[in-house]
Amino acid sequence: FGDRFEIGPLHPRICEMEGGRFRGLPLRTHQVDRGRLENELARRCERAGVAQRPGTRVDEVRVGDAGHTVLMSGDHGGELSARWVVVASGGRSAGLAIERRSLDHRVRAAWTRVEGDLDVGSWSTDPGYAGRTLDGLRRFSTNHLMGPGYWAWVIPLPTGVTSVGVVTAPDTSAAPPRDYAELLDWLRPRDPRLAAALADTRPVHDDFHTADLDAFRADRCFHPHRTAVIGQAAAAVDVLYSPGGDLIAVGNTLLADLIERDLAGERIAGRCAVADRVFGGFADGLADVYRGQYRHFGSPSFVATKVTWDSALYFGYHTLLFRHGLFGDPDFLTAVAPEVRAVQGLQARVQGRLRDGNFVPLVDASAGAVEWGAIDWLMAP
């Protein structure tokens, strides 16, 4: 049922404006437990013959024209020879200089899991709210509870637990909690409905996490001497809309194309430069979606307009190019360069207006509900 956004006030109704799809999306959507996904990917890699070396640390990477040497220590220490070396996690690797560029955006997060289901659809007795969808369907969405300077997520997982988290912008909201008791205290004045629901549940033992995220991207990700930086080592911007998966998809796709061309004997210096421009521009554009906007998250009109615009650009531009294999195609990008610049300029202006709170509403949120999935031009195939 896609993403759903619920915005205060907190009493007496659950929200002023609810976004999402009330009867089901025309697009197939899924809730993915990232831990289970990564374990399955590891099993598939193993079946395909990929050697995995857990408990092992890379101590040094010696880059050479003919090939690279990787020195390791730990459970599977030793020396490896490789034509390509790719850094995909952490962001620091001995022997590879990874220069980071700040994207001028920072958030802090705290998250945990609780036993059982939290059904946000049961938290209100308002007939209008209850009548917009069938009982129990709201829990199948990725539920976002929005407020000034923060948002919280409530996501049911297939293991019978619910993931709950809070994300704040340091310049607009108090610091997030450091343990479960502090989480309840933090939520009570901001979202008492979520605080009350959590007070009646039991947290999964030893499963409370916090993190600070300073948005960044690597200055250069793809090198003609056959090294690359992808994944969380290449860029991180925010967690709203889960852009990490998009950054991974774009980076991996660009890299796979470079490796295939290199193995086929092509010179890849020009392609590396194009891939760097594409990935860097994508990360920069994502950061602009979040920078300076958390303070408006308590406004139904703002959230309705922002999510509608962001979704339109995502599906109508980025996803369209990616699914047709055109994201890093230099010939195509050259041919449509004027159109790309026009889209980028429009995006910068819209995000600037949103940041300033000086925007023209795209949809009417005054009735208390906006159904994203019913907007024809947004969901048209």
mmCIF file of C-alpha atoms in Angstrom, residues 16-181:
data_model
loop_
_atom_site.group_PDB
_atom_site.id
_atom_site.type_symbol
_atom_site.label_atom_id
_atom_site.label_comp_id
_atom_site.label_asym_id
_atom_site.label_seq_id
_atom_site.Cartn_x
_atom_site.Cartn_y
_atom_site.Cartn_z
ATOM 1 C CA GLU A 16 -5.358 16.585 9.699
ATOM 2 C CA MET A 17 -4.086 15.063 6.502
ATOM 3 C CA GLU A 18 -3.366 11.500 5.561
ATOM 4 C CA GLY A 19 -1.565 10.600 2.381
ATOM 5 C CA GLY A 20 -1.383 7.177 0.835
ATOM 6 C CA ARG A 21 -3.640 4.827 -1.047
ATOM 7 C CA PHE A 22 -6.882 3.882 0.667
ATOM 8 C CA ARG A 23 -7.837 0.829 -1.414
ATOM 9 C CA GLY A 24 -4.525 -0.389 -2.779
ATOM 10 C CA LEU A 25 -1.920 0.904 -5.231
ATOM 11 C CA PRO A 26 -1.999 0.174 -8.964
ATOM 12 C CA LEU A 27 1.737 -0.496 -8.591
ATOM 13 C CA ARG A 28 3.076 -3.539 -6.768
ATOM 14 C CA THR A 29 4.804 -2.532 -3.559
ATOM 15 C CA HIS A 30 6.510 -4.600 -0.896
ATOM 16 C CA GLN A 31 7.808 -4.297 2.646
ATOM 17 C CA VAL A 32 11.389 -5.548 2.678
ATOM 18 C CA ASP A 33 13.267 -6.627 5.801
ATOM 19 C CA ARG A 34 16.748 -5.481 4.838
ATOM 20 C CA GLY A 35 18.479 -8.028 7.054
ATOM 21 C CA ARG A 36 16.607 -10.919 5.440
ATOM 22 C CA LEU A 37 17.223 -9.448 1.982
ATOM 23 C CA GLU A 38 20.965 -9.159 2.530
ATOM 24 C CA ASN A 39 21.163 -12.701 3.923
ATOM 25 C CA GLU A 40 19.357 -13.998 0.846
ATOM 26 C CA LEU A 41 21.674 -12.039 -1.456
ATOM 27 C CA ALA A 42 24.666 -13.545 0.361
ATOM 28 C CA ARG A 43 23.269 -17.056 -0.165
ATOM 29 C CA ARG A 44 22.707 -16.395 -3.856
ATOM 30 C CA CYS A 45 26.230 -15.038 -4.262
ATOM 31 C CA GLU A 46 27.615 -18.128 -2.564
ATOM 32 C CA ARG A 47 25.643 -20.412 -4.885
ATOM 33 C CA ALA A 48 27.022 -18.437 -7.837
ATOM 34 C CA GLY A 49 30.579 -19.109 -6.684
ATOM 35 C CA VAL A 50 31.366 -15.811 -4.976
ATOM 36 C CA ALA A 51 33.855 -16.314 -2.134
ATOM 37 C CA GLN A 52 32.865 -14.558 1.092
ATOM 38 C CA ARG A 53 35.393 -13.907 3.829
ATOM 39 C CA PRO A 54 33.674 -12.967 7.112
ATOM 40 C CA GLY A 55 35.794 -11.875 10.050
ATOM 41 C CA THR A 56 38.420 -10.482 7.709
ATOM 42 C CA ARG A 57 39.906 -7.006 7.500
ATOM 43 C CA VAL A 58 41.508 -5.318 4.502
ATOM 44 C CA ASP A 59 44.827 -3.890 5.665
ATOM 45 C CA GLU A 60 46.201 -2.588 2.397
ATOM 46 C CA VAL A 61 45.328 -2.260 -1.269
ATOM 47 C CA ARG A 62 48.215 -1.978 -3.692
ATOM 48 C CA VAL A 63 46.974 -0.514 -6.951
ATOM 49 C CA GLY A 64 48.859 -1.549 -10.086
ATOM 50 C CA ASP A 65 48.510 -1.085 -13.836
ATOM 51 C CA ALA A 66 48.240 -4.803 -14.557
ATOM 52 C CA GLY A 67 46.298 -5.739 -11.428
ATOM 53 C CA HIS A 68 45.783 -4.944 -7.765
ATOM 54 C CA THR A 69 46.912 -6.720 -4.610
ATOM 55 C CA VAL A 70 44.753 -6.882 -1.485
ATOM 56 C CA LEU A 71 46.391 -7.692 1.860
ATOM 57 C CA MET A 72 44.057 -9.035 4.563
ATOM 58 C CA SER A 73 44.149 -10.167 8.178
ATOM 59 C CA GLY A 74 41.742 -12.044 10.418
ATOM 60 C CA ASP A 75 39.873 -15.304 9.932
ATOM 61 C CA HIS A 76 40.737 -15.433 6.231
ATOM 62 C CA GLY A 77 43.913 -13.392 6.140
ATOM 63 C CA GLY A 78 46.340 -13.488 3.276
ATOM 64 C CA GLU A 79 46.847 -11.930 -0.122
ATOM 65 C CA LEU A 80 44.526 -11.660 -3.112
ATOM 66 C CA SER A 81 45.104 -10.519 -6.666
ATOM 67 C CA ALA A 82 42.286 -8.683 -8.410
ATOM 68 C CA ARG A 83 41.686 -6.802 -11.618
ATOM 69 C CA TRP A 84 39.048 -4.636 -9.899
ATOM 70 C CA VAL A 85 38.819 -3.469 -6.275
ATOM 71 C CA VAL A 86 35.479 -2.068 -5.139
ATOM 72 C CA VAL A 87 34.778 -0.459 -1.747
ATOM 73 C CA ALA A 88 31.104 -0.944 -0.916
ATOM 74 C CA SER A 89 30.815 -0.290 2.825
ATOM 75 C CA GLY A 90 32.303 1.827 5.554
ATOM 76 C CA GLY A 91 34.017 4.404 3.424
ATOM 77 C CA ARG A 92 37.604 3.876 4.500
ATOM 78 C CA SER A 93 39.952 1.364 2.915
ATOM 79 C CA ALA A 94 43.708 1.159 3.329
ATOM 80 C CA GLY A 95 45.436 2.086 0.117
ATOM 81 C CA LEU A 96 42.433 3.790 -1.517
ATOM 82 C CA ALA A 97 42.003 7.525 -1.065
ATOM 83 C CA ILE A 98 38.281 8.298 -0.770
ATOM 84 C CA GLU A 99 37.605 12.023 -0.595
ATOM 85 C CA ARG A 100 34.185 12.942 0.754
ATOM 86 C CA ARG A 101 32.159 16.040 -0.068
ATOM 87 C CA SER A 102 29.665 17.346 2.504
ATOM 88 C CA LEU A 103 26.127 17.818 1.199
ATOM 89 C CA ASP A 104 25.160 20.279 3.953
ATOM 90 C CA HIS A 105 22.403 18.223 5.538
ATOM 91 C CA ARG A 106 22.357 16.384 8.846
ATOM 92 C CA VAL A 107 19.840 14.179 10.633
ATOM 93 C CA ARG A 108 19.841 12.055 13.765
ATOM 94 C CA ALA A 109 17.905 8.835 14.180
ATOM 95 C CA ALA A 110 16.859 6.375 16.879
ATOM 96 C CA TRP A 111 15.100 3.117 16.129
ATOM 97 C CA THR A 112 14.066 -0.184 17.646
ATOM 98 C CA ARG A 113 11.735 -3.148 17.165
ATOM 99 C CA VAL A 114 8.773 -4.088 19.336
ATOM 100 C CA GLU A 115 6.924 -7.381 19.600
ATOM 101 C CA GLY A 116 3.648 -7.741 17.728
ATOM 102 C CA ASP A 117 1.845 -5.399 15.348
ATOM 103 C CA LEU A 118 1.135 -1.702 15.755
ATOM 104 C CA ASP A 119 -1.928 -0.861 13.672
ATOM 105 C CA VAL A 120 -2.019 2.916 13.201
ATOM 106 C CA GLY A 121 -5.511 2.574 11.755
ATOM 107 C CA SER A 122 -6.880 1.617 15.167
ATOM 108 C CA TRP A 123 -5.652 4.742 16.953
ATOM 109 C CA SER A 124 -8.567 6.994 16.027
ATOM 110 C CA THR A 125 -12.320 6.768 16.537
ATOM 111 C CA ASP A 126 -13.019 9.528 14.012
ATOM 112 C CA PRO A 127 -15.639 8.102 11.578
ATOM 113 C CA GLY A 128 -14.230 9.967 8.595
ATOM 114 C CA TYR A 129 -10.771 8.578 9.167
ATOM 115 C CA ALA A 130 -12.005 5.036 9.804
ATOM 116 C CA GLY A 131 -14.297 5.034 6.772
ATOM 117 C CA ARG A 132 -11.668 5.923 4.186
ATOM 118 C CA THR A 133 -10.252 2.419 4.007
ATOM 119 C CA LEU A 134 -10.914 -1.137 5.144
ATOM 120 C CA ASP A 135 -10.038 -2.214 8.671
ATOM 121 C CA GLY A 136 -6.428 -3.276 9.056
ATOM 122 C CA LEU A 137 -5.143 -2.044 5.694
ATOM 123 C CA ARG A 138 -3.216 0.976 6.984
ATOM 124 C CA ARG A 139 -0.732 -1.228 8.787
ATOM 125 C CA PHE A 140 0.499 -2.566 5.431
ATOM 126 C CA SER A 141 1.821 0.860 4.457
ATOM 127 C CA THR A 142 5.152 2.375 5.371
ATOM 128 C CA ASN A 143 3.586 4.749 7.885
ATOM 129 C CA HIS A 144 5.222 8.132 8.468
ATOM 130 C CA LEU A 145 4.029 10.201 11.440
ATOM 131 C CA MET A 146 5.123 13.754 10.657
ATOM 132 C CA GLY A 147 5.707 16.710 12.956
ATOM 133 C CA PRO A 148 7.711 19.958 13.034
ATOM 134 C CA GLY A 149 11.393 19.041 12.736
ATOM 135 C CA TYR A 150 10.918 15.261 12.816
ATOM 136 C CA TRP A 151 9.165 12.215 11.456
ATOM 137 C CA ALA A 152 8.618 8.733 12.862
ATOM 138 C CA TRP A 153 8.138 5.456 11.047
ATOM 139 C CA VAL A 154 5.972 2.459 11.951
ATOM 140 C CA ILE A 155 6.641 -0.569 9.721
ATOM 141 C CA PRO A 156 5.363 -4.128 10.344
ATOM 142 C CA LEU A 157 7.944 -6.809 9.561
ATOM 143 C CA PRO A 158 7.182 -10.365 8.410
ATOM 144 C CA THR A 159 8.890 -11.796 11.497
ATOM 145 C CA GLY A 160 5.986 -10.675 13.711
ATOM 146 C CA VAL A 161 7.643 -7.547 15.072
ATOM 147 C CA THR A 162 7.255 -3.862 14.195
ATOM 148 C CA SER A 163 10.066 -1.477 13.359
ATOM 149 C CA VAL A 164 9.704 1.965 14.962
ATOM 150 C CA GLY A 165 12.066 4.877 14.494
ATOM 151 C CA VAL A 166 12.395 8.625 14.881
ATOM 152 C CA VAL A 167 14.418 10.934 12.624
ATOM 153 C CA THR A 168 15.129 14.544 13.565
ATOM 154 C CA ALA A 169 16.960 17.502 12.099
ATOM 155 C CA PRO A 170 19.347 18.962 14.723
ATOM 156 C CA ASP A 171 18.502 22.559 13.823
ATOM 157 C CA THR A 172 14.746 22.143 14.263
ATOM 158 C CA SER A 173 14.082 19.500 16.921
ATOM 159 C CA ALA A 174 15.399 18.228 20.233
ATOM 160 C CA ALA A 175 17.971 15.437 20.201
ATOM 161 C CA PRO A 176 16.469 11.976 19.664
ATOM 162 C CA PRO A 177 16.293 9.476 22.546
ATOM 163 C CA ARG A 178 19.135 7.155 23.536
ATOM 164 C CA ASP A 179 17.103 4.255 24.955
ATOM 165 C CA TYR A 180 13.554 2.910 24.991
ATOM 166 C CA ALA A 181 12.452 4.821 28.082
#
